[in-house]
Amino acid sequence: MAAYTRFFAYLTVVFVAFSVAYATDPTQLQDFCNPMAVTADDFFANGLDKSGDTNNRLGSAVTPVAAAQLPGLNTLGISIARLDFAPYGLIAPHLHPRATEVFTVLEGTIYVGFVTSNQPDNRPNKLFAKVLKKGDVFVFPQGLIHFQLNVGKTPAFAISALSSQNPGVVTVGNAVFGSQPPISIDVLAKAFQLDANVVKLLQSKFCASA
Amino acid sequence: MAAYTRFFAYLTVVFVAFSVAYATDPTQLQDFCNPMAVTADDFFANGLDKSGDTNNRLGSAVTPVAAAQLPGLNTLGISIARLDFAPYGLIAPHLHPRATEVFTVLEGTIYVGFVTSNQPDNRPNKLFAKVLKKGDVFVFPQGLIHFQLNVGKTPAFAISALSSQNPGVVTVGNAVFGSQPPISIDVLAKAFQLDANVVKLLQSKFCASA
Amino acid sequence: MAAYTRFFAYLTVVFVAFSVAYATDPTQLQDFCNPMAVTADDFFANGLDKSGDTNNRLGSAVTPVAAAQLPGLNTLGISIARLDFAPYGLIAPHLHPRATEVFTVLEGTIYVGFVTSNQPDNRPNKLFAKVLKKGDVFVFPQGLIHFQLNVGKTPAFAISALSSQNPGVVTVGNAVFGSQPPISIDVLAKAFQLDANVVKLLQSKFCASA
Amino acid sequence: MAAYTRFFAYLTVVFVAFSVAYATDPTQLQDFCNPMAVTADDFFANGLDKSGDTNNRLGSAVTPVAAAQLPGLNTLGISIARLDFAPYGLIAPHLHPRATEVFTVLEGTIYVGFVTSNQPDNRPNKLFAKVLKKGDVFVFPQGLIHFQLNVGKTPAFAISALSSQNPGVVTVGNAVFGSQPPISIDVLAKAFQLDANVVKLLQSKFCASA
Amino acid sequence: MAAYTRFFAYLTVVFVAFSVAYATDPTQLQDFCNPMAVTADDFFANGLDKSGDTNNRLGSAVTPVAAAQLPGLNTLGISIARLDFAPYGLIAPHLHPRATEVFTVLEGTIYVGFVTSNQPDNRPNKLFAKVLKKGDVFVFPQGLIHFQLNVGKTPAFAISALSSQNPGVVTVGNAVFGSQPPISIDVLAKAFQLDANVVKLLQSKFCASA
Amino acid sequence: MAAYTRFFAYLTVVFVAFSVAYATDPTQLQDFCNPMAVTADDFFANGLDKSGDTNNRLGSAVTPVAAAQLPGLNTLGISIARLDFAPYGLIAPHLHPRATEVFTVLEGTIYVGFVTSNQPDNRPNKLFAKVLKKGDVFVFPQGLIHFQLNVGKTPAFAISALSSQNPGVVTVGNAVFGSQPPISIDVLAKAFQLDANVVKLLQSKFCASA
């Protein structure tokens, strides 16, 4: 039993030692990152020919193919996603804390845009936006807020390439008004120039739609 | 004249060639990045003992000391800032697309928090928040939305360390409701579950306060 | 005139100073890398809905959307490409010295594979291969030799995401047998266990097809 | 028992596999690096309002807030420290093998400087030094020897930001004259142009003060 | 027994957590990467004064000193190798997916070269080649195909520095014609403009020589 | 003339824009970093078969082959050097702020060592040292103080690989006692536990030997 206990202690040491940096988008050190038996299926995913389920409030769906879905991407610094839009469907303003996104329209007409970071001279943040058609490509730089809206009467879809194996997504509305626990109403009312009751209403809406 | 024209053409080639990557947070290649005559003043800045001007809508001020202010920081991957708060002053929800922030309270009592990226299982984004006193330190990871609110009756200030020579700031309200040109009302009304008139009102407020 | 000469001398100094590292796939230092007037078109490319011209010996075409085609990708560490295949068209064994590739089939049936680096114990290099259909995704890790063959009777196409703004392509046959000037026949005959005349024949074929 | 043995063998494999690179200052792969239950306290440290104990030979104290003290800094590439000085207290010449330091004086008058690496043309290494007052900021680039001396009659303190979660400190005197085991006297006498007896004396002093 | 099972489950969690990025060529986070007892021997290797065994088809031998042979190299981003050549011995065209190589001739006369990646304008790939003598140095950039041939009547040897702790080697002939399982003959015949029977012959030769 | 002036102003803008990060040890963005006409000689250096001139106080010489000597190394993150030692010659304690060193003895018997950074628990810095013979290899991690002493009666030499195109060298004695201008005697006397007169003597010696 004592040996068993020491064993856990040993594991803990290993765990702590490695926890220092288990989360990096690296230059790879080996051909790929699957130490033991590997097959072609470790580098394979399928289903990107199928639309995601856009039957939701925003009318959109994201189908990621990142390291969590496709283990062969581990340590390779890249992932992709399929984005589906019902007619007038929206991917709400969001950002990727760890990736730039290259967005290619495969079907439909999509209005997209991103907003730059604060200007040094207190001029307003700039919006770069464009209506994209099939075959058009647009870039959303890392960490900047962007959105995509289907402006056509038919479903639309796109494929995005992202410069991280785990890009992360921060949807602004959800993070600001729907976090758990909620951000204090004082902060949100002052920041967004809203009445406290409007903030409460927004929080209840985002809480319900989470 | 033709020579002059060729000259500009040559410059353009040089410019394009180098524009490829003039914007990196690098491992340095030299002791520091000042190719010609350098003095101690290139590594020096002053004035962080003075409060910034908090006489504004939010009651806060940011005084950055980044590569633009202190050239010796070029290529070194780090910068700092002094943050001042009037009583109940707020630094509104924002994020740094290129840096983690380590925030140290030097005077006052400040409520701070950040919100994680979207959860894989559609649970709400998590808020990590805390009331900090003098001598307390808090970490805001890169690309995540965070805020700081003076919850005391007296002025407060803090120093932040940031892991980039040019961290960038995206203040969420300004980027979403105050961009130039504005994001389409369709996008914002749907994304934030707001009536179009409320969006218009917010846009006019943020436009005025820019 | 002397001033003009000094001017070029000055330019050369600037050039050399910056040539040290103008070629990096970096963490960005700014939102994006376009120092002066920027418009949405700097982040935009089009035409990926059109097939490339596959009327060539191999029956394939690559349409890159990298930093050279889409300046907004500068410093952002990612690019994409459209790959077209005539029936039985082939993208011959090649590698990307600076990027991992994530390959998604949008139309057709494509046999793909990559080969690992040399095994430490002198066992053969391993091939990971698979026949992909529409909606399937496969990963080719950085620097490893891979290929794609349309095994269907109809045209096929795919989109690839690549983890560099300028991934580079080394097509093995062209590099080995078609370089200018050619690699010495002694090297190639010994390396590939081929008769010198066969090497000469291959060199003439690859030279002609370049 | 055999299973237990195999278990250790398995662990060893895991250990070796991960030991390859557990120690990197990375771009993060997740919002932060705490795999299991996380609370706000994981991003929190306190006590930087208290002076360190400067009652020692040099009259100085360093209070680090790095990944070892504040686990939330793991993988985020930044840390800070509070530096305290008794009147005339000194932080002796030292360097950080993995970080640039941005030093801000919060109280007192401090003489600081760093020395560049060897000049290519055998001219002497250059010293960049300055007397700093409250609110002044100075940069010490990565890997260069630097020092800080309180030149006032009152206690002084400063906060430093460092561009690594674990910057490391090499205090020159201790490393050269106080290592365990000691560097051979032949090396030190010749390198520092000192009599062997002076070297022995220095070694005994640094050994005692360790 | 149940505890034992849970134990394996726990290990699997640890394993998966760390497998994300155990394979990076990093900036180091500590002086070196040996968490427990370390001695000088962890930074030591020997035997580079001995020739490798060149008694093989190509008349060459590679003796690597990388992280697998010298654990102290872990996380430090560099390794070396000794390369031996019998008279007319060849290191066949190959590439390192993760490293640039700096090659220094210590004895003999060696013809070396590398081939650039595909030219954007469909001009042929360029060969940069040179005959090197004792004391000469040549650079082979990361991911590019290169070779080394002893063109003298006497044995030759060299030392290479490589910019990764685990550079990897892809020998083109082996990867293309000797992989296990083999690449389909259709692919190779079309890619290399060879008759299917010649491909089969090559595959049998490379299979036998593996 | 005004145009000419504006021209310089334009150049200055270009210069400043690019000076942000011209100094990085990068992942390369192209095969190599020579934008215009390149020949094999850009990847070539010679003379490493010749001993450096060891006729100096320390009896040693360093012959670097870094980016300054071999332009083809630009952006490739690696360099080498030949190190020569007269009998009992010494390379004095020094460190490389930007590189790990892998040291291989080609002739002679050399005592080498490095000292770790400060221990967290105030135990002394650890020395890892060893006497090396021909064919032995030793690693000096980035930023740590190390030395090499020929302990044989005959000349010795070695080749080092370094993990940066411009590793930098900080020779401790020169930087501490020989900088220009000198570090204040107060700092050095207190730091090294030396009498002010001994410091002055050391400064005059290092000043003379610079």
Coordinates of N, CA and C in Angstrom, one line a residue, chain F residues 12 16 29 92 125 131 133 139 142 150 154 194 201 205:
Chain F
T12 N 13.0 57.5 -43.8 CA 13.1 57.4 -42.3 C 11.8 56.7 -41.8
V16 N 12.0 53.3 -39.6 CA 11.4 53.2 -38.3 C 10.4 52.1 -38.3
L29 N 10.7 32.3 -43.4 CA 9.5 32.6 -44.2 C 9.8 32.2 -45.7
A92 N 37.8 32.5 -21.0 CA 37.4 32.9 -19.6 C 35.9 32.8 -19.4
N125 N 24.8 28.1 -6.3 CA 24.8 27.7 -7.7 C 25.6 26.5 -7.9
V131 N 36.5 16.9 -17.6 CA 37.7 17.0 -18.5 C 37.3 16.3 -19.7
K133 N 38.1 14.9 -23.7 CA 39.2 14.5 -24.6 C 38.6 14.5 -26.1
V139 N 27.5 20.3 -23.4 CA 26.4 21.2 -23.7 C 26.5 22.4 -22.7
Q142 N 21.7 27.9 -22.7 CA 21.6 29.4 -23.0 C 21.7 30.3 -21.7
N150 N 42.4 24.6 -21.6 CA 43.3 23.5 -22.1 C 44.1 23.0 -20.9
T154 N 49.9 20.6 -25.0 CA 49.9 20.8 -26.4 C 48.7 21.7 -26.8
L194 N 35.2 43.0 -2.3 CA 36.6 43.4 -2.6 C 36.8 44.8 -2.0
L201 N 42.3 48.4 -9.2 CA 43.4 47.6 -9.9 C 42.8 46.7 -11.0
K205 N 43.5 46.8 -15.0 CA 44.0 45.6 -15.7 C 43.1 45.3 -16.9

